[in-house]
XYZ file of C-alpha atoms in Angstrom:
300
model
C -61.629 26.052 -9.708
C -58.015 25.390 -10.672
C -57.111 21.720 -10.248
C -53.674 21.425 -8.651
C -51.975 18.044 -8.000
C -49.865 18.872 -4.944
C -50.017 15.975 -2.493
C -52.062 12.794 -2.077
C -53.511 14.002 1.231
C -55.460 16.679 -0.675
C -57.543 13.958 -2.411
C -59.907 11.079 -1.715
C -59.487 7.567 -3.104
C -62.245 8.028 -5.692
C -60.507 11.002 -7.304
C -57.104 9.303 -7.299
C -58.622 6.154 -8.823
C -60.208 8.305 -11.531
C -56.717 9.565 -12.447
C -55.292 6.029 -12.428
C -58.112 4.770 -14.664
C -57.518 7.581 -17.146
C -53.834 6.670 -17.237
C -54.596 2.991 -17.750
C -57.041 3.845 -20.539
C -54.221 5.587 -22.403
C -51.840 2.713 -21.655
C -54.367 0.184 -22.951
C -55.191 2.419 -25.931
C -58.835 2.531 -24.807
C -59.084 6.329 -24.676
C -61.673 7.719 -27.090
C -59.334 10.530 -28.161
C -55.629 9.624 -28.020
C -54.561 13.298 -28.243
C -57.026 15.266 -26.071
C -54.438 17.902 -25.064
C -53.762 19.292 -28.530
C -52.559 22.886 -28.277
C -51.913 22.672 -24.519
C -48.481 23.520 -23.083
C -46.903 22.296 -19.835
C -44.059 24.314 -18.272
C -41.641 22.113 -16.326
C -39.433 23.792 -13.681
C -36.454 21.718 -12.561
C -34.604 22.961 -9.508
C -33.368 19.382 -9.155
C -32.173 17.247 -12.070
C -34.288 14.373 -13.319
C -34.327 11.573 -15.867
C -37.640 9.772 -15.346
C -39.719 12.790 -14.309
C -38.555 14.894 -17.240
C -38.787 12.253 -19.951
C -42.069 10.751 -18.766
C -43.817 14.131 -18.477
C -42.398 15.355 -21.797
C -43.239 12.136 -23.651
C -46.653 11.946 -22.013
C -47.604 15.522 -22.838
C -46.523 15.125 -26.475
C -48.288 11.777 -26.864
C -51.468 13.496 -25.622
C -51.057 16.100 -28.366
C -49.566 18.883 -26.253
C -46.077 20.309 -25.844
C -43.693 21.337 -23.068
C -41.335 24.156 -22.082
C -38.444 22.956 -19.914
C -36.951 25.450 -17.440
C -33.754 24.379 -15.714
C -31.999 26.016 -12.787
C -30.529 28.761 -14.994
C -33.599 29.311 -17.203
C -35.808 31.245 -14.767
C -35.341 34.403 -12.726
C -36.094 32.625 -9.441
C -32.389 32.350 -8.667
C -31.919 36.071 -9.344
C -34.547 37.253 -6.920
C -37.875 37.068 -8.765
C -40.485 35.847 -6.339
C -42.278 32.544 -6.749
C -45.564 34.457 -6.832
C -44.445 36.650 -9.744
C -43.125 33.618 -11.623
C -46.492 31.913 -11.105
C -48.419 34.917 -12.408
C -46.268 35.265 -15.528
C -46.129 31.571 -16.457
C -49.917 31.375 -16.049
C -50.252 33.857 -18.938
C -48.178 31.620 -21.244
C -48.905 27.959 -20.465
C -51.779 25.680 -19.477
C -50.113 23.896 -16.524
C -46.895 23.996 -14.485
C -44.906 21.048 -13.105
C -42.206 21.850 -10.539
C -39.453 19.672 -9.071
C -37.992 21.480 -6.082
C -36.403 20.876 -2.724
C -38.755 23.255 -0.903
C -42.407 22.238 -0.296
C -43.246 25.859 0.582
C -42.211 26.902 -2.918
C -44.670 24.393 -4.386
C -47.493 25.741 -2.227
C -46.666 29.368 -3.079
C -46.560 28.575 -6.789
C -50.013 26.979 -6.548
C -51.377 29.892 -4.506
C -50.526 32.425 -7.208
C -50.871 30.375 -10.408
C -54.136 30.533 -12.309
C -53.278 27.264 -14.096
C -52.842 23.792 -12.530
C -49.599 23.138 -10.637
C -48.220 19.577 -10.359
C -45.792 18.372 -7.671
C -42.968 16.667 -9.589
C -41.093 16.085 -6.283
C -40.172 17.987 -3.150
C -37.907 16.959 -0.292
C -41.067 15.980 1.617
C -43.240 14.168 -0.920
C -43.254 12.545 -4.383
C -46.915 11.900 -5.296
C -46.456 11.236 -9.045
C -44.080 8.375 -8.194
C -46.485 6.725 -5.770
C -49.377 6.969 -8.265
C -47.202 4.974 -10.683
C -46.285 2.555 -7.886
C -49.937 1.917 -6.956
C -50.702 1.327 -10.634
C -47.839 -1.182 -10.846
C -48.772 -3.156 -7.731
C -52.411 -3.409 -8.845
C -51.479 -4.482 -12.373
C -49.508 -7.396 -10.915
C -51.459 -8.301 -7.775
C -54.919 -6.710 -7.986
C -56.400 -4.141 -5.570
C -53.868 -2.877 -3.037
C -56.471 -2.451 -0.289
C -55.839 -4.925 2.552
C -52.310 -5.764 1.411
C -49.075 -5.243 3.371
C -46.440 -2.915 1.916
C -42.981 -2.792 3.527
C -40.385 -0.033 3.266
C -36.733 -0.556 4.206
C -34.382 2.429 4.303
C -34.394 6.184 4.771
C -37.743 7.692 5.814
C -37.628 10.076 2.859
C -40.092 11.817 0.533
C -41.063 8.569 -1.208
C -41.699 6.848 2.140
C -43.764 9.825 3.312
C -45.999 9.608 0.251
C -46.455 5.850 0.655
C -47.730 6.629 4.182
C -50.264 9.076 2.731
C -51.313 6.456 0.178
C -51.885 3.858 2.911
C -54.482 6.128 4.508
C -56.305 6.616 1.213
C -56.092 3.162 -0.401
C -56.521 1.071 2.779
C -53.351 -1.035 3.002
C -50.977 -1.667 5.921
C -47.703 0.269 5.684
C -44.691 -1.019 7.592
C -41.518 1.044 7.594
C -38.094 -0.073 8.765
C -35.909 3.028 9.178
C -32.900 3.962 11.302
C -33.921 5.869 14.427
C -32.208 9.013 13.120
C -33.828 8.860 9.646
C -37.565 8.428 10.339
C -40.460 9.449 8.078
C -42.173 12.786 8.606
C -43.904 12.719 12.018
C -46.750 15.010 10.923
C -47.522 12.816 7.907
C -47.555 9.690 10.081
C -49.874 11.416 12.564
C -52.194 12.496 9.727
C -52.342 8.958 8.316
C -53.006 7.369 11.697
C -55.743 9.924 12.385
C -57.345 8.826 9.107
C -57.331 5.238 10.421
C -54.302 3.942 8.524
C -52.280 1.088 10.004
C -48.722 2.460 10.041
C -45.961 0.410 11.694
C -42.543 1.995 12.267
C -39.653 -0.221 13.355
C -35.872 -0.344 13.198
C -35.998 -4.061 12.232
C -36.213 -4.617 8.449
C -36.989 -8.345 8.801
C -39.961 -7.533 11.038
C -41.255 -4.969 8.543
C -40.912 -7.298 5.561
C -42.370 -10.415 7.240
C -45.299 -11.628 5.133
C -45.341 -8.444 3.010
C -46.960 -8.329 -0.428
C -44.523 -5.669 -1.679
C -41.084 -4.497 -0.545
C -39.801 -1.031 -1.443
C -36.598 0.899 -0.966
C -34.851 3.961 -2.376
C -31.331 5.337 -2.765
C -29.630 5.947 0.575
C -28.547 9.446 -0.398
C -31.239 11.500 -2.129
C -30.447 14.631 -4.144
C -29.629 17.468 -1.775
C -28.401 15.193 1.006
C -25.040 14.227 -0.516
C -23.062 15.852 2.304
C -24.672 13.647 4.938
C -22.947 10.404 5.854
C -25.939 8.093 5.872
C -24.400 4.816 4.678
C -23.257 3.790 8.148
C -26.854 3.903 9.387
C -28.511 2.374 6.334
C -26.351 -0.678 5.604
C -28.585 -2.988 7.733
C -31.587 -1.870 5.631
C -30.306 -3.054 2.231
C -32.830 -5.201 0.377
C -31.071 -8.491 -0.245
C -32.247 -11.959 -1.237
C -32.182 -12.957 2.443
C -34.404 -10.002 3.405
C -36.847 -10.778 0.574
C -37.103 -14.334 1.951
C -39.102 -12.885 4.879
C -41.784 -11.547 2.493
C -44.492 -13.591 0.796
C -43.071 -15.958 -1.849
C -44.757 -13.939 -4.605
C -43.893 -10.514 -3.131
C -43.048 -7.663 -5.476
C -39.944 -5.482 -5.262
C -40.217 -1.806 -6.205
C -37.618 0.977 -6.450
C -38.261 4.436 -7.908
C -34.751 4.492 -9.480
C -31.978 5.371 -9.961
C -30.769 2.340 -8.009
C -27.341 2.152 -6.429
C -26.727 -1.536 -6.932
C -24.747 -3.064 -4.110
C -25.924 -0.395 -1.672
C -29.667 -0.285 -0.987
C -30.420 -3.294 -3.241
C -28.510 -6.265 -4.585
C -28.379 -7.287 -8.248
C -30.111 -10.516 -7.286
C -33.189 -8.634 -6.071
C -33.506 -5.874 -8.669
C -32.863 -8.359 -11.493
C -34.669 -11.223 -9.748
C -38.180 -12.670 -9.943
C -39.596 -10.206 -7.407
C -38.651 -7.100 -9.364
C -41.223 -4.959 -11.202
C -39.035 -1.849 -11.350
C -39.119 -1.528 -15.151
C -42.931 -1.698 -15.227
C -42.878 0.826 -12.364
C -40.656 3.189 -14.363
C -42.894 2.833 -17.449
C -45.976 3.580 -15.378
C -44.635 7.050 -14.525
C -45.662 7.869 -18.116
C -49.161 6.429 -17.828
C -49.975 7.608 -14.297
C -48.909 11.141 -15.188
C -51.127 11.116 -18.262
C -54.025 10.479 -15.901
C -52.872 13.303 -13.625
C -52.444 15.726 -16.545
C -55.920 14.879 -17.836
C -57.516 15.417 -14.417
C -55.748 18.768 -13.990
C -56.537 20.057 -17.463
C -60.077 18.683 -17.716
C -60.998 21.301 -15.143
C -59.151 24.124 -16.925
């Protein structure tokens, strides 16, 4: 059976922890074979630009002994009318796995439906599972098991927030989200998580969300593809400042998937301050994705 990595809600905690352990083994140089993917090729489709996703996947694949083919917006025939299904069938004859970064979740699902090799979700407008795997790894490296902890989100209820909600249902932590009323997280994802028993709190009050939290997270106010929307006026009260962090636990962590717009969603004093683990978080994209690549390709 082809092992796709599409969204966290397709997995159980045991499987996700297996991927995280594999990634940590490579990070700690404990892996028996440091280059187990020799001769394997990953195709990376970018319908949205990327720094961290591209470099971490490319570096990770090459460090594992494999190689990559990068396909930008003008490098495939998708924009000229070739169907996603046909692209999936053709790429499956050439490469061992496909990573796609796209705005459209349906395109990800169609690619996986027709590909005979593993497909990895490098980001959609709805979810960003590779990022949250790196985030879980980072929190646990600094503070131990995330189960039972309180994680607070302040800002737009975007794809990163949606995936944190999915993670709360799987890893057993409380997720509090402070979002403007007009920019909430995905209602279906919240309903799924609550049905799984997750404690999900949604409020418009960032101080209430952050109170006593073990980790505080935010993201850019304007994600790629939403530049035409005037969101700043709604999101200014949700900026993570030193005064907002004062409501969290004294040893709370601050995370941001980057790029950060300093002076908008986060102040210099927070992202450069004692709470911040954003550079470890960025590094862990490399290690978490090695674990994901190994899980996908071990079954191939």
